[in-house]
PDB file of C-alpha atoms in Angstrom:
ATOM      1  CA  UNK A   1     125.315 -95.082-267.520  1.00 46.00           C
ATOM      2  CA  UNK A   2     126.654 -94.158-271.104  1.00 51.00           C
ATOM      3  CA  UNK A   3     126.033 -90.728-272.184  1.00 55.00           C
ATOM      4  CA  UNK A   4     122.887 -90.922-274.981  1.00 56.00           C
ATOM      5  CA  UNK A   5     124.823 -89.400-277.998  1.00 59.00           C
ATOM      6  CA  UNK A   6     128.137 -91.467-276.905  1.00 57.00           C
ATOM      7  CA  UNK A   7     127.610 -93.473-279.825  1.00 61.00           C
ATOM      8  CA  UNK A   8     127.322 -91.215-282.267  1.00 60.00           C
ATOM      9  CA  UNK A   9     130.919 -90.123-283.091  1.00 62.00           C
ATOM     10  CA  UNK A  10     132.766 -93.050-284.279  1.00 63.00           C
ATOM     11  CA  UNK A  11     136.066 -92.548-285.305  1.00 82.00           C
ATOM     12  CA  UNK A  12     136.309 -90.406-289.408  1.00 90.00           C
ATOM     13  CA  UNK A  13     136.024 -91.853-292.323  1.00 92.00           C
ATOM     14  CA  UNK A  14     137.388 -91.280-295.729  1.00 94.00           C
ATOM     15  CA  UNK A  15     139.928 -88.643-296.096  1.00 95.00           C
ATOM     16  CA  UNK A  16     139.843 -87.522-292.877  1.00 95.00           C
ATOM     17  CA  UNK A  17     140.779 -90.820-291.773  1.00 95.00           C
ATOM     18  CA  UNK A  18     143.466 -90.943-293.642  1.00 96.00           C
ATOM     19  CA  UNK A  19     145.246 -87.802-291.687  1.00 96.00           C
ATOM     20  CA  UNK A  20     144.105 -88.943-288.727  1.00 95.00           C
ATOM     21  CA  UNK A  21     146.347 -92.290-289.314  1.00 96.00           C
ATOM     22  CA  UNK A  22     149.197 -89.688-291.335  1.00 97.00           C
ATOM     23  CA  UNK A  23     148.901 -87.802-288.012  1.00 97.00           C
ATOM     24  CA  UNK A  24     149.632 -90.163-285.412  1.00 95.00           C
ATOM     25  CA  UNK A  25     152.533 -90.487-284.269  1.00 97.00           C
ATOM     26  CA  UNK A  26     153.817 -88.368-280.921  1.00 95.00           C
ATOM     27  CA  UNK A  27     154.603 -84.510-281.633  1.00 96.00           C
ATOM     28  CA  UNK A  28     155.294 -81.470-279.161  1.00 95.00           C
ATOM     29  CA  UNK A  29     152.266 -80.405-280.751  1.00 97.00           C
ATOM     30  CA  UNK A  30     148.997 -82.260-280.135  1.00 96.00           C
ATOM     31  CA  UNK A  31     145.398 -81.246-281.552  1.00 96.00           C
ATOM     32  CA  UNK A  32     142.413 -82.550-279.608  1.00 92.00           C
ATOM     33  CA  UNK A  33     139.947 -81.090-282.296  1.00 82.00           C
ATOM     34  CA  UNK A  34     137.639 -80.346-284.080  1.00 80.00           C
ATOM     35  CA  UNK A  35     137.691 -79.397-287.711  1.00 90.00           C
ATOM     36  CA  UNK A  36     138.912 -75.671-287.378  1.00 92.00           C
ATOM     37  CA  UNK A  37     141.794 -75.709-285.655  1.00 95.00           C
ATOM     38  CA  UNK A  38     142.954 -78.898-287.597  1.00 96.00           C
ATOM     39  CA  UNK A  39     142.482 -77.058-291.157  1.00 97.00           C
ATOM     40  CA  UNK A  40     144.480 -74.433-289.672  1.00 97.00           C
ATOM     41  CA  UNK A  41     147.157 -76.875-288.892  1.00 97.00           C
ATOM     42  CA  UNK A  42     147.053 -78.180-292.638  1.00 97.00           C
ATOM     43  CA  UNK A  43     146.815 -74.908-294.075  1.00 97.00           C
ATOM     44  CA  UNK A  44     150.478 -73.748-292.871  1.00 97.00           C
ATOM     45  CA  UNK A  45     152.388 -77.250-292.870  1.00 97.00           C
ATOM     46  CA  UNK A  46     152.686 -77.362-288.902  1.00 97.00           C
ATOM     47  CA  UNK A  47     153.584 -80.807-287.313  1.00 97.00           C
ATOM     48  CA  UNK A  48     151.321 -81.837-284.800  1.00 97.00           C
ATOM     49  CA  UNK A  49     149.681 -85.227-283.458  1.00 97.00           C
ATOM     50  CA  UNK A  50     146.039 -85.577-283.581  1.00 96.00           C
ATOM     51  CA  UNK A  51     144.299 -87.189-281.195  1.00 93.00           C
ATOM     52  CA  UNK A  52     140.421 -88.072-282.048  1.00 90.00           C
ATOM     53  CA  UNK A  53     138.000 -87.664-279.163  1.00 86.00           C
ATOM     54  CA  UNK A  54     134.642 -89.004-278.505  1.00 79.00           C
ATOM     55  CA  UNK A  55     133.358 -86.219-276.459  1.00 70.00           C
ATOM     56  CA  UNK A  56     130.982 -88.570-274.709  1.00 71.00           C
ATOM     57  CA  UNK A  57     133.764 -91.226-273.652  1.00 77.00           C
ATOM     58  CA  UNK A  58     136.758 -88.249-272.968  1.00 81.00           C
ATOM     59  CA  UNK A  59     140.416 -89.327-272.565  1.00 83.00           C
ATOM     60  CA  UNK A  60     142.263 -88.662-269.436  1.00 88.00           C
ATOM     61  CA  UNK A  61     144.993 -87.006-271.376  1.00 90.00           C
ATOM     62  CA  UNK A  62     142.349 -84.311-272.796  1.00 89.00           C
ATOM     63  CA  UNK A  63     140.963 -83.659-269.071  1.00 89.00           C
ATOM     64  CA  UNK A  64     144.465 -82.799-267.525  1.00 90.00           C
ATOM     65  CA  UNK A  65     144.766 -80.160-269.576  1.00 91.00           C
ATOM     66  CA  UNK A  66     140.930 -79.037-269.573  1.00 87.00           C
ATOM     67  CA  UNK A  67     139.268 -80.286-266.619  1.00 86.00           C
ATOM     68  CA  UNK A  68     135.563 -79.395-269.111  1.00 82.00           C
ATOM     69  CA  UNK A  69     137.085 -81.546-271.970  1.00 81.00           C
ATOM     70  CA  UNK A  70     136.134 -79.644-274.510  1.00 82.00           C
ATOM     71  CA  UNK A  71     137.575 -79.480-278.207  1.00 87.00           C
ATOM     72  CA  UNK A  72     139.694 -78.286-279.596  1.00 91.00           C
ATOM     73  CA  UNK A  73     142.256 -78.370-277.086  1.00 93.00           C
ATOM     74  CA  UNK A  74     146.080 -77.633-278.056  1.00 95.00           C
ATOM     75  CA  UNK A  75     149.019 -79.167-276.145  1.00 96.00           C
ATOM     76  CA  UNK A  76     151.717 -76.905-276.438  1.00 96.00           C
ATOM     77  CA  UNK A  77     155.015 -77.035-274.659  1.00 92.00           C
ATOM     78  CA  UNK A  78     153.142 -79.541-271.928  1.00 90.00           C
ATOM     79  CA  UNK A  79     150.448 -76.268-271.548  1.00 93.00           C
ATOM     80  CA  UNK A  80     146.587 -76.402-272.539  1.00 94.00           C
ATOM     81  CA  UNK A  81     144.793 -73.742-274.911  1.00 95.00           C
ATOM     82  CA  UNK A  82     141.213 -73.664-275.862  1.00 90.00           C
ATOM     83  CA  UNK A  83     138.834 -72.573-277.757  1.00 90.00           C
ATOM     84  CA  UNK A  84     139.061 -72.379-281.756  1.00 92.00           C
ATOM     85  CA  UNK A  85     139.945 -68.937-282.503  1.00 93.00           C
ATOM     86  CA  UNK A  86     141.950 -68.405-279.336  1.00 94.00           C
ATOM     87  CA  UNK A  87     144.015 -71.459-280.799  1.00 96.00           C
ATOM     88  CA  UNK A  88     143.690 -70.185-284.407  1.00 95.00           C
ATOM     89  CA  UNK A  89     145.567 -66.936-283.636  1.00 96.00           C
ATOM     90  CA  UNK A  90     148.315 -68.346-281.756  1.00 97.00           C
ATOM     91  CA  UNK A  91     149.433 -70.569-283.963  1.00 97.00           C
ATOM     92  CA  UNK A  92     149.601 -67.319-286.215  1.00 95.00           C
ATOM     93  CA  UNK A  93     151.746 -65.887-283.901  1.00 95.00           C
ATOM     94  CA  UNK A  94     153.860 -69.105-282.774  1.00 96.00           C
ATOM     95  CA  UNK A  95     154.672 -70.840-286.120  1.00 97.00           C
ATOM     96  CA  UNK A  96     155.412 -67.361-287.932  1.00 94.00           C
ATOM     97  CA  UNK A  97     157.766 -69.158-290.330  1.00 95.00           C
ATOM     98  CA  UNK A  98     154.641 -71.547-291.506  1.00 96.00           C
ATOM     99  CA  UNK A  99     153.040 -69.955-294.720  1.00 94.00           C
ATOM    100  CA  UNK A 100     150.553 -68.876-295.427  1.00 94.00           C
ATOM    101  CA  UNK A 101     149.369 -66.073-293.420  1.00 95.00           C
ATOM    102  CA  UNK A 102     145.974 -66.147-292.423  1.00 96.00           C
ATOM    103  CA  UNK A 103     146.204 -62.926-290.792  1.00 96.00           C
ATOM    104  CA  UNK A 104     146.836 -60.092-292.299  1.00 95.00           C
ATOM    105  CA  UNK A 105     149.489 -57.336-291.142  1.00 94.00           C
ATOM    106  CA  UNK A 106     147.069 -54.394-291.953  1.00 95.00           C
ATOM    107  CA  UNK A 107     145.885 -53.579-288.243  1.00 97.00           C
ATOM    108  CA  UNK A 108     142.635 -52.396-289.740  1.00 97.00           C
ATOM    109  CA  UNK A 109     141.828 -54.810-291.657  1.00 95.00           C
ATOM    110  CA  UNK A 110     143.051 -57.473-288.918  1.00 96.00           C
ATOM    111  CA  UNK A 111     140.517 -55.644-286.797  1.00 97.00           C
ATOM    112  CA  UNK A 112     138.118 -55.948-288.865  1.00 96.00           C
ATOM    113  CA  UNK A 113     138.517 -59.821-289.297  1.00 96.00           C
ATOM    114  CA  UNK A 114     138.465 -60.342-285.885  1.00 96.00           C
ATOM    115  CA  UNK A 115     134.880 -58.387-286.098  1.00 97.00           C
ATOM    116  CA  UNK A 116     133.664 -60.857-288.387  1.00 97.00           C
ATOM    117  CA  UNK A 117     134.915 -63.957-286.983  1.00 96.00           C
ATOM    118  CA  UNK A 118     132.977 -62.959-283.851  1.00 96.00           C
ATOM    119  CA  UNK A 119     129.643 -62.317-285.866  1.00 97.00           C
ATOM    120  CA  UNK A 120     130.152 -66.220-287.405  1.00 97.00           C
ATOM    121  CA  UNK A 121     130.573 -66.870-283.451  1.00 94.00           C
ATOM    122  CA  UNK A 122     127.376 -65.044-282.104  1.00 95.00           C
ATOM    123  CA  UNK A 123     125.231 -64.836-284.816  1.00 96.00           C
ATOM    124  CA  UNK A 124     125.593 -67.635-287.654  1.00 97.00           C
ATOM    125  CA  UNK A 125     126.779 -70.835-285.572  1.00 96.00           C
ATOM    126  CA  UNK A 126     123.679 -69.795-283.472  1.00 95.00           C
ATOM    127  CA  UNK A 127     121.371 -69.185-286.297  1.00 96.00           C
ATOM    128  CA  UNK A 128     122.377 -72.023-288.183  1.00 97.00           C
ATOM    129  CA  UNK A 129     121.522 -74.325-284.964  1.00 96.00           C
ATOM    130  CA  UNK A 130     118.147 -72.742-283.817  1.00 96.00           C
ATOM    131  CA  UNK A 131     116.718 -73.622-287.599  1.00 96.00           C
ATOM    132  CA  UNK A 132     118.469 -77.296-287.422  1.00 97.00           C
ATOM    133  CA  UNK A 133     116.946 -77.589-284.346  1.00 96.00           C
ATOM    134  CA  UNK A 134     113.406 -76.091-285.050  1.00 94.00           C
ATOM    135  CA  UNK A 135     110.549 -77.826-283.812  1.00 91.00           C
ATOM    136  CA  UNK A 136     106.861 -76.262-283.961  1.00 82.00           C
ATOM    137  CA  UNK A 137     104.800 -76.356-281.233  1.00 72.00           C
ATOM    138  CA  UNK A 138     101.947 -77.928-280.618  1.00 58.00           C
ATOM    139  CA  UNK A 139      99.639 -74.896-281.199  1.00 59.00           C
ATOM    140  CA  UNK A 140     102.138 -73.616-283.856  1.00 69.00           C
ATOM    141  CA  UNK A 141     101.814 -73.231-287.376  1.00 76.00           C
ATOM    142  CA  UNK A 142     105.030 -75.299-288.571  1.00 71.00           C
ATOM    143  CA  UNK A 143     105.282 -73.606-292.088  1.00 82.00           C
ATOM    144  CA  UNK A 144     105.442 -70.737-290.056  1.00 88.00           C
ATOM    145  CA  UNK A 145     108.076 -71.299-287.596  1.00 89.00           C
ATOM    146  CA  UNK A 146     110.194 -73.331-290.112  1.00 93.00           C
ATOM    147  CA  UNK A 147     109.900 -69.908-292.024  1.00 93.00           C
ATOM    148  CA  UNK A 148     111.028 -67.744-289.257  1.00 93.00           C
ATOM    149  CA  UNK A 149     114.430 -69.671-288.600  1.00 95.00           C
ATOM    150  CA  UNK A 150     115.323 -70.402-291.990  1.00 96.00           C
ATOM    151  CA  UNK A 151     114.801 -66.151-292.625  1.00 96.00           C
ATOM    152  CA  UNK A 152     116.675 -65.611-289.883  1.00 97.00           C
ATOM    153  CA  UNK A 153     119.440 -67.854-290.448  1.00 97.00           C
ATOM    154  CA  UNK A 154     119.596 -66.842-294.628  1.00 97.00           C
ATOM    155  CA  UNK A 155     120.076 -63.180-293.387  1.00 97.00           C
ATOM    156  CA  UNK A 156     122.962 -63.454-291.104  1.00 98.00           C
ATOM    157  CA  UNK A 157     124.461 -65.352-294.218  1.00 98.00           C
ATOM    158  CA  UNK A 158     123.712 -62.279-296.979  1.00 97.00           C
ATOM    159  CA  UNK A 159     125.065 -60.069-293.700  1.00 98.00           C
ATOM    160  CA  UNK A 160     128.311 -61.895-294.331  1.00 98.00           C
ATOM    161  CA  UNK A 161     128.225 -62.232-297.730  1.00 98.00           C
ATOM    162  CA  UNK A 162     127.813 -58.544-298.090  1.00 97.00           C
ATOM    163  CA  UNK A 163     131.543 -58.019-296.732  1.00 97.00           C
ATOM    164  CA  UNK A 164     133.222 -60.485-298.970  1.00 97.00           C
ATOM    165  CA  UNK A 165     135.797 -59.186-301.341  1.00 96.00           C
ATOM    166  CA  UNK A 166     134.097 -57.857-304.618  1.00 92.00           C
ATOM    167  CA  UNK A 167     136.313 -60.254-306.677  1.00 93.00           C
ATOM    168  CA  UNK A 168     137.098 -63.005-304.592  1.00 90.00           C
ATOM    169  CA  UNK A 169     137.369 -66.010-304.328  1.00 97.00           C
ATOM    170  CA  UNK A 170     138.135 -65.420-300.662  1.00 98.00           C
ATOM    171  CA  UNK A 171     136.814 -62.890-297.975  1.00 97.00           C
ATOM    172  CA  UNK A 172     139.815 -60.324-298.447  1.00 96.00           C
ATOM    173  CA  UNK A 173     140.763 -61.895-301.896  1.00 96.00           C
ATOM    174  CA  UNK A 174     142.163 -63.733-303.565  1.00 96.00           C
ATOM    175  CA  UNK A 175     144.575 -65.870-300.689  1.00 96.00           C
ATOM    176  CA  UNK A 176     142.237 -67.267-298.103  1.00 97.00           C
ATOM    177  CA  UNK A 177     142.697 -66.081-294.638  1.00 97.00           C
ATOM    178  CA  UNK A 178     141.328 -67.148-290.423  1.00 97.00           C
ATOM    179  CA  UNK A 179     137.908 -65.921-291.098  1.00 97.00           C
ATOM    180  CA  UNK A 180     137.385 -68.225-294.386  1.00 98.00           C
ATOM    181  CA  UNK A 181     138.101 -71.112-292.194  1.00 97.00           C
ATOM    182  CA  UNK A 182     135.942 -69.662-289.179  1.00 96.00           C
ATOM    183  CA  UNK A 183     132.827 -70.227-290.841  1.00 97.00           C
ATOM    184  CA  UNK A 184     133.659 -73.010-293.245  1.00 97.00           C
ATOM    185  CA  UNK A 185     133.154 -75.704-291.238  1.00 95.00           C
ATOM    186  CA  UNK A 186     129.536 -74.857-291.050  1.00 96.00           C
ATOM    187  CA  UNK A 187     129.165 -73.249-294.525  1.00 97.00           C
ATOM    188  CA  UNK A 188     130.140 -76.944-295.907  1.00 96.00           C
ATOM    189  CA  UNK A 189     127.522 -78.581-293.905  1.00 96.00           C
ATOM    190  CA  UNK A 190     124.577 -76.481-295.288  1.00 97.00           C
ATOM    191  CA  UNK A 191     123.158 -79.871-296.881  1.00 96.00           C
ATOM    192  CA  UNK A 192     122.118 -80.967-293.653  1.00 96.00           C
ATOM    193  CA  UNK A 193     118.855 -78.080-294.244  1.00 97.00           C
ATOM    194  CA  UNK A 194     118.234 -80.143-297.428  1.00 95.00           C
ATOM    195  CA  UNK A 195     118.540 -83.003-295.293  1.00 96.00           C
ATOM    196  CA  UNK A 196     116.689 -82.275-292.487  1.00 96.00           C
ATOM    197  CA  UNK A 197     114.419 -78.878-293.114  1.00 95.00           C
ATOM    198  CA  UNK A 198     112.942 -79.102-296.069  1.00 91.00           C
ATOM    199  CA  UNK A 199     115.681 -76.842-297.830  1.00 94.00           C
ATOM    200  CA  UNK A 200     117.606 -74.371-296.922  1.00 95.00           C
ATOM    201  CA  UNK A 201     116.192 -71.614-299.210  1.00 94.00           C
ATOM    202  CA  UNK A 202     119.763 -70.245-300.835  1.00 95.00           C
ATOM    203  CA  UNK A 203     118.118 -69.054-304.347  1.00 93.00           C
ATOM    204  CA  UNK A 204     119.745 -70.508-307.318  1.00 92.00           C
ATOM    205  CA  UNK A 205     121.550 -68.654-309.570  1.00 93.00           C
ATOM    206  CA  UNK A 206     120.107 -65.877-311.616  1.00 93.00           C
ATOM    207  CA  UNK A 207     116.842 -66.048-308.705  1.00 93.00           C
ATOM    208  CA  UNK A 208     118.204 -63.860-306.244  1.00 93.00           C
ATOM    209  CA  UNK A 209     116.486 -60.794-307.271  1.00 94.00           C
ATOM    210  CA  UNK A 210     117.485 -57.907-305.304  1.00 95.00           C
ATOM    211  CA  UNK A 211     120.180 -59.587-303.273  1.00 95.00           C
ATOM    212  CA  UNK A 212     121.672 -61.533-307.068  1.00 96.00           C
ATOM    213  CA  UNK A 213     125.347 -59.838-306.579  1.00 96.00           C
ATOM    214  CA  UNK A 214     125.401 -60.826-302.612  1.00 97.00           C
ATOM    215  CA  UNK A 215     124.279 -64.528-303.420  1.00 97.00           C
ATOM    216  CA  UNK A 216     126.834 -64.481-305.892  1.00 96.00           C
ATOM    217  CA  UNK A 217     129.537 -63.883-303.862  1.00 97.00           C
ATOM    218  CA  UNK A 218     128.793 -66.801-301.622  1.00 97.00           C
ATOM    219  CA  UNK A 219     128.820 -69.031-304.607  1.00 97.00           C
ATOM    220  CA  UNK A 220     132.085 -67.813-305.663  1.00 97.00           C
ATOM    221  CA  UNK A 221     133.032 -68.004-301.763  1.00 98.00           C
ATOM    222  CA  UNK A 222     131.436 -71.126-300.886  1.00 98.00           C
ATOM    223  CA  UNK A 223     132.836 -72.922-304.321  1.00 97.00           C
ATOM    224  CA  UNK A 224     136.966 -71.619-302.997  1.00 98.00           C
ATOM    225  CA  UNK A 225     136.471 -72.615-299.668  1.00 97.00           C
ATOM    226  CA  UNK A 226     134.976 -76.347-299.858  1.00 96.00           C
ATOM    227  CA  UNK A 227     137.152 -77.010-302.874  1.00 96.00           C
ATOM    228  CA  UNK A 228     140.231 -75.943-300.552  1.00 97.00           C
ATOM    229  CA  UNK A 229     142.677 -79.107-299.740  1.00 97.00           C
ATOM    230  CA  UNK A 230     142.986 -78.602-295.850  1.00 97.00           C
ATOM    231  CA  UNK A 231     139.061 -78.813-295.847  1.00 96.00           C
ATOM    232  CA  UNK A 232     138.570 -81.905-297.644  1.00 96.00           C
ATOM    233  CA  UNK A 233     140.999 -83.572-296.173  1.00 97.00           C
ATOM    234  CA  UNK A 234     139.525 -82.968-292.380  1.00 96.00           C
ATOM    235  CA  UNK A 235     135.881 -83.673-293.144  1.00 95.00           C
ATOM    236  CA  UNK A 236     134.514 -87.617-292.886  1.00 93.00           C
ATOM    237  CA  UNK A 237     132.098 -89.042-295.616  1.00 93.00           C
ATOM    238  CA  UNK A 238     128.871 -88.022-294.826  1.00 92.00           C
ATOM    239  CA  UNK A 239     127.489 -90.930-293.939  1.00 91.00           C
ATOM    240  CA  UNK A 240     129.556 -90.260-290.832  1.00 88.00           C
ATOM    241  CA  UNK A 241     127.713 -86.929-289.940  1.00 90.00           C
ATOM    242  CA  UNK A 242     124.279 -88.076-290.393  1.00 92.00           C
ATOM    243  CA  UNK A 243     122.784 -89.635-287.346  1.00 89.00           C
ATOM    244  CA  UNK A 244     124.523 -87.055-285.123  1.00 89.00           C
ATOM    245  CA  UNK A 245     122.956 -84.226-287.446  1.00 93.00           C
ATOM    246  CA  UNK A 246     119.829 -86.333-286.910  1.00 93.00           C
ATOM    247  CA  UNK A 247     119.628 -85.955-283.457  1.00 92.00           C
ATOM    248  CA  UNK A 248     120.039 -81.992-283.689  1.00 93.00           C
ATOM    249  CA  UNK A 249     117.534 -82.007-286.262  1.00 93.00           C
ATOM    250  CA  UNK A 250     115.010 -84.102-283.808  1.00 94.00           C
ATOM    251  CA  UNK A 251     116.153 -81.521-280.900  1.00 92.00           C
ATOM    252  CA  UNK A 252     117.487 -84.411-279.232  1.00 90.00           C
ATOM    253  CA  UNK A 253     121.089 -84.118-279.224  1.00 87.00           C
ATOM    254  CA  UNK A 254     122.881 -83.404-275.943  1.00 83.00           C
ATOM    255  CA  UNK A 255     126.071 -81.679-276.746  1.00 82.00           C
ATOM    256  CA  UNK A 256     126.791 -78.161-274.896  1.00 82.00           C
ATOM    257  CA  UNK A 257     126.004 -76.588-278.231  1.00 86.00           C
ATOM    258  CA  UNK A 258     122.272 -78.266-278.297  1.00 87.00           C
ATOM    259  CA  UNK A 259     121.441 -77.782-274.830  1.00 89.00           C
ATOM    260  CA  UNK A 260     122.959 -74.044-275.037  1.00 88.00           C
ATOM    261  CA  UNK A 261     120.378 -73.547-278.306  1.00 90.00           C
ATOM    262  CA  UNK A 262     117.135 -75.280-276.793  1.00 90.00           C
ATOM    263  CA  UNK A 263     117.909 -72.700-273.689  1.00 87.00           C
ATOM    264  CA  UNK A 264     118.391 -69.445-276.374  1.00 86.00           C
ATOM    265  CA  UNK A 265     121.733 -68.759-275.213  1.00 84.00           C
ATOM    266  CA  UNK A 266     125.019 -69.020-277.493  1.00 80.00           C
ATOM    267  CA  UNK A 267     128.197 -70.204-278.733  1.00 81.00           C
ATOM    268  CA  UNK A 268     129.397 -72.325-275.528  1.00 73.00           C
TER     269      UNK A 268
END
């Protein structure tokens, strides 16, 4: 029996379709992804072969070198690696001729990145799916519980946006570096709370009262990061996004991610 969300990821669209198709051909290098890794990839010129998945309908290729089949996986040298950051990094350290750096050589402030790409990990990607999954119960007020998760959600955000470089555009400056493209893939998808929620609840400018200058910053942030090449180029039209955002929004979905939120747990 086909899995229930198996038709919900058909292959991208726009842009991102067009570097699938640019991205082919055989390499050493091969990206089962998603879009984090693969901006990564863009970012510093590396050549690689992507290879779209379905995670519903998984290759046989992807589960020989990860038996759970989960994206991204990287083929390296005939060896698996997983998981996003894990992959992130060592391409860092792998391709160190491939500009730019997204790490920086400080070891504080390298530190202190890798601090903040775990709180987009275990507090915002987990935040941002327990209000797109909100659903009031029966004896619930909804106003109220919609409330609750979109607070919750807005202040891991200002927590973020708190520790973003002063000037910007990026979180140490002005050169983007791993974290920006930790939590963009997410921060470009924040329409989905218009979509889905009623709003997402991001003041406008010159609204923010108290928390103006930290609002601010995101704009500046958010504005660098979505207009960035490497991002554009990876994401689908929308179009392509909404009925699988639909089922997360209806609590219905059936990824690890959904299943992990509806039980209160985290990042899988």
């Amino acid at each position: 029996m086909s899995h229930p969300d198996a038709n919900l990821h058909p292959e991208a669209t726009g842009l991102a379709k067009h570097l699938v198709e640019m991205h082919s051909a055989p390499q050493p290098l091969k990206l089962y992804s998603v879009q984090r890794a693969w901006t990564v990839l863009e970012e510093k010129g590396i050549p690689y072969q992507y290879i779209e998945v379905n995670p519903y309908h998984k290759p046989d290729s992807l589960l020989k070198l990860n038996p759970r089949g989960l994206v991204p996986t990287l083929q390296y040298d005939s060896k698996p690696l997983y998981e996003s950051t894990v992959i992130c990094e060592f391409l860092e350290d792998a391709f160190p001729d491939h500009s730019p750096k997204l790490l920086p050589s400080d070891p504080y402030e390298k530190a202190r990145l890798r601090i903040w790409t775990d709180f987009v990990t275990s507090r915002i990607i987990p935040a941002f799916h327990r209000f797109l999954q909100f659903q009031s119960g029966v004896e619930e007020d909804p106003n109220k519980g919609i409330k609750k998760v979109r607070e919750d959600f807005l202040d891991q955000l200002k927590e973020f946006a708190r520790e973003l470089d002063g000037e910007g555009p990026f979180f140490l400056g002005k050169e983007p570096t791993l974290i920006d493209f930790v939590i963009a893939p997410w921060a470009i998808r924040l329409w989905v709370f218009d979509e889905f929620k009623s709003g997402l609840g991001i003041p406008a400018k010159g609204k923010g009262g108290n928390d103006e200058e930290v609002w601010a910053r995101w704009r500046t942030w958010l504005h660098a990061i979505e207009n960035r090449r490497s991002l554009r180029e990876t994401l689908s039209e929308r179009e392509h996004y909404m009925p699988i955002y639909r089922r997360y929004a209806d609590n219905t979905a059936q990824s690890e991610l959904a299943k992990a939120t509806r039980e209160g747990k985290g990042v899988p």
